[in-house]
Amino acid sequence: MLLHDVLGDGTVTADKVVLYVGGGEEDEVPAEVKADLYYALLRGLGYQPKMRKAGGIVHIKLYGGEARKFARDALPYLVGLERMLEEVKGDEQIYSKVEKMIEMAKAEKVKARVEDFKESREVALEKEASFFKTRGGVIKGYVNIHAGAKGGPEADYIRTAAVLKALGVEKWGKQKRQIRLTGGALVAFMRLEPVCAALGICQKV
């Protein structure tokens, strides 16, 4: 029920899941009533959703860690749905949301100690890296760069680069809001059991 309203007219981004709750003429239950039910259900499941009502349409939003938890909770259904959509060549819009949520569910937190050059002291820095398989079976990964981070996006990029270097990653691709991890850049991460296990590529010793 909740997943349906995400994959229907909802949206999925790297750190946000939005449930779209609408009510058509043939719908006996108004959108506001359904939204209140969904909101209460999410609260009962331990989430802290945000809700916005406007013109008979309601958006319920989950951010950051809660969005990832929602994706992880839905992962068994998402994997099955992904396979079905691949078989029937289903709706690309829904398929892309399924893929994004699977990526979100499999995101792993990566921690490393890096030097804070401005204050000349060692600090603990935590970043989140997401890894996924493409339809062709190619493994890719990325780390988001946040514009609202302390010091702005460039400072966040410098801190993220320091974490990657601390983990043994030497090269990566830089985009406006992401660091892309492909090829050799993935080797260090693939040694981490939570990552290789999530992707099903761990080698048994």
Coordinates of C-alpha atoms in Angstrom, one line a residue:
M1 CA 0.0 0.0 0.0
L2 CA 2.7 2.5 1.0
L3 CA 5.1 1.3 -1.6
H4 CA 2.3 1.6 -4.3
D5 CA 2.0 5.3 -3.6
V6 CA 5.7 5.8 -4.0
L7 CA 6.0 3.9 -7.3
G8 CA 2.8 5.3 -8.7
D9 CA 3.1 9.1 -8.8
G10 CA 5.6 9.5 -5.9
T11 CA 9.2 10.4 -6.3
V12 CA 12.5 8.8 -5.2
T13 CA 15.8 10.7 -5.0
A14 CA 19.2 9.8 -3.4
D15 CA 18.0 10.8 0.1
K16 CA 14.2 11.3 -0.1
V17 CA 11.1 9.2 -0.7
V18 CA 7.8 10.9 -1.4
L19 CA 4.4 9.1 -1.2
Y20 CA 1.8 10.7 -3.4
V21 CA -1.7 10.3 -2.1
G22 CA -4.5 11.5 -4.4
G23 CA -8.2 11.0 -4.6
G24 CA -10.0 10.8 -7.9
E25 CA -13.8 11.1 -8.6
E26 CA -14.2 7.3 -8.4
D27 CA -12.3 7.0 -5.2
E28 CA -14.6 6.6 -2.2
V29 CA -11.9 7.6 0.3
P30 CA -10.7 11.2 0.1
A31 CA -6.9 11.8 -0.2
E32 CA -6.8 13.5 3.2
V33 CA -8.3 10.5 4.9
K34 CA -6.0 8.1 3.2
A35 CA -3.0 10.3 4.0
D36 CA -3.9 10.5 7.7
L37 CA -4.1 6.7 7.7
Y38 CA -0.7 6.3 6.0
Y39 CA 0.8 8.9 8.3
A40 CA -0.4 7.1 11.4
L41 CA 0.8 3.8 10.0
L42 CA 4.3 5.2 9.3
R43 CA 4.4 6.7 12.8
G44 CA 3.3 3.3 14.2
L45 CA 6.2 1.7 12.4
G46 CA 8.7 4.1 14.0
Y47 CA 9.1 6.7 11.2
Q48 CA 8.9 10.4 11.5
P49 CA 7.3 11.5 8.2
K50 CA 6.6 15.0 7.0
M51 CA 3.1 15.6 5.4
R52 CA 2.0 18.4 3.1
K53 CA -1.6 18.9 2.0
A54 CA -2.6 21.0 -1.0
G55 CA -5.6 21.0 -3.3
G56 CA -6.8 17.6 -2.5
I57 CA -3.4 16.1 -3.0
V58 CA -1.1 15.0 -0.1
H59 CA 2.6 14.3 -0.1
I60 CA 4.1 12.3 2.7
K61 CA 7.9 12.6 2.8
L62 CA 10.7 10.6 4.4
Y63 CA 14.2 12.0 4.4
G64 CA 17.7 10.7 4.9
G65 CA 18.0 7.7 7.2
E66 CA 14.3 7.2 7.3
A67 CA 14.1 7.1 3.5
R68 CA 16.8 4.5 3.5
K69 CA 15.1 2.5 6.2
F70 CA 11.9 2.5 4.2
A71 CA 13.8 1.3 1.1
R72 CA 15.5 -1.5 3.2
D73 CA 12.2 -2.6 4.7
A74 CA 10.7 -2.8 1.2
L75 CA 13.8 -4.5 -0.4
P76 CA 12.4 -8.0 -0.6
Y77 CA 9.4 -6.7 -2.6
L78 CA 11.5 -4.4 -4.7
V79 CA 13.9 -7.2 -5.8
G80 CA 10.9 -9.3 -6.9
L81 CA 9.3 -6.4 -8.6
E82 CA 12.5 -5.5 -10.4
R83 CA 12.8 -9.0 -11.9
M84 CA 9.1 -8.9 -13.0
L85 CA 9.5 -5.6 -14.7
E86 CA 12.6 -6.8 -16.5
E87 CA 10.7 -9.8 -17.8
V88 CA 7.7 -7.9 -19.1
K89 CA 9.6 -4.8 -20.1
G90 CA 7.4 -2.8 -17.8
D91 CA 6.9 0.8 -17.1
E92 CA 10.3 2.6 -17.3
Q93 CA 9.2 5.3 -14.8
I94 CA 8.3 2.7 -12.2
Y95 CA 11.4 0.6 -13.0
S96 CA 13.7 3.6 -12.4
K97 CA 12.1 4.2 -9.0
V98 CA 12.5 0.6 -8.1
E99 CA 16.2 0.7 -9.1
K100 CA 16.7 3.9 -7.1
M101 CA 15.1 2.4 -4.0
I102 CA 17.2 -0.7 -4.3
E103 CA 20.3 1.4 -4.6
M104 CA 19.2 3.4 -1.5
A105 CA 18.5 0.1 0.4
K106 CA 22.0 -1.2 -0.3
A107 CA 23.8 2.0 0.5
E108 CA 26.5 1.4 3.1
K109 CA 28.0 3.9 5.5
V110 CA 31.7 4.2 5.2
K111 CA 33.8 5.6 8.1
A112 CA 37.4 6.8 8.1
R113 CA 39.6 9.1 10.1
V114 CA 40.8 12.1 8.1
E115 CA 42.8 15.2 8.9
D116 CA 40.8 18.4 9.3
F117 CA 43.4 20.7 7.6
K118 CA 41.7 24.0 8.7
E119 CA 41.7 23.2 12.4
S120 CA 44.7 20.8 12.3
R121 CA 43.1 18.1 14.2
E122 CA 41.9 14.6 13.5
V123 CA 38.1 14.2 13.2
A124 CA 35.8 11.2 12.6
L125 CA 34.0 11.7 9.3
E126 CA 31.1 9.6 8.1
K127 CA 30.0 9.4 4.4
E128 CA 27.5 7.1 2.7
A129 CA 28.4 5.3 -0.5
S130 CA 25.8 3.5 -2.6
F131 CA 26.5 0.5 -4.8
F132 CA 24.4 -1.2 -7.4
K133 CA 24.4 -3.6 -10.3
T134 CA 23.2 -2.3 -13.7
R135 CA 21.0 -4.5 -15.9
G136 CA 24.1 -5.7 -17.6
G137 CA 25.6 -6.9 -14.3
V138 CA 28.2 -4.1 -14.1
I139 CA 28.8 -2.9 -10.5
K140 CA 28.9 0.9 -10.0
G141 CA 28.9 3.1 -7.0
Y142 CA 28.6 6.8 -6.0
V143 CA 28.9 9.2 -3.1
N144 CA 26.7 12.3 -3.0
I145 CA 28.2 15.7 -2.5
H146 CA 25.9 18.0 -0.5
A147 CA 25.5 21.7 -1.2
G148 CA 24.2 22.3 2.3
A149 CA 27.2 20.7 4.0
K150 CA 29.5 22.7 6.2
G151 CA 31.7 24.9 4.0
G152 CA 29.6 24.2 0.9
P153 CA 29.8 21.5 -1.8
E154 CA 33.5 22.0 -2.6
A155 CA 34.5 21.5 1.1
D156 CA 32.3 18.4 1.2
Y157 CA 34.0 17.1 -1.9
I158 CA 37.5 17.6 -0.3
R159 CA 36.3 15.8 2.9
T160 CA 34.8 13.0 0.8
A161 CA 38.0 12.7 -1.3
A162 CA 40.0 12.4 2.0
V163 CA 37.8 9.5 3.1
L164 CA 38.2 7.7 -0.2
K165 CA 42.0 8.1 -0.1
A166 CA 42.0 6.8 3.5
L167 CA 40.2 3.7 2.2
G168 CA 42.7 3.2 -0.6
V169 CA 40.8 4.6 -3.5
E170 CA 43.1 6.6 -5.8
K171 CA 40.9 7.6 -8.7
W172 CA 37.2 8.4 -9.2
G173 CA 34.9 10.4 -11.5
K174 CA 33.6 13.7 -10.3
Q175 CA 30.3 15.1 -11.3
K176 CA 28.5 18.2 -10.0
R177 CA 26.8 16.6 -7.1
Q178 CA 28.4 13.1 -7.0
I179 CA 31.6 11.2 -7.0
R180 CA 31.2 8.2 -9.3
L181 CA 32.9 4.9 -8.4
T182 CA 33.7 2.5 -11.2
G183 CA 36.4 0.0 -12.2
G184 CA 39.4 0.2 -9.9
A185 CA 37.8 2.7 -7.6
L186 CA 35.5 -0.1 -6.4
V187 CA 38.2 -2.6 -5.4
A188 CA 38.6 -1.1 -1.9
F189 CA 34.9 -1.2 -1.2
M190 CA 34.4 -4.7 -2.5
R191 CA 36.6 -5.9 0.3
L192 CA 34.0 -4.7 2.8
E193 CA 31.7 -7.7 3.6
P194 CA 28.5 -5.6 3.9
V195 CA 29.0 -4.2 0.4
C196 CA 30.0 -7.5 -1.4
A197 CA 27.3 -9.4 0.5
A198 CA 24.6 -6.9 -0.6
L199 CA 25.7 -7.3 -4.2
G200 CA 26.1 -11.1 -3.9
I201 CA 29.7 -11.1 -5.0
C202 CA 31.6 -12.1 -1.8
Q203 CA 34.2 -14.8 -2.4
K204 CA 34.2 -17.7 0.1
V205 CA 37.6 -18.4 1.6

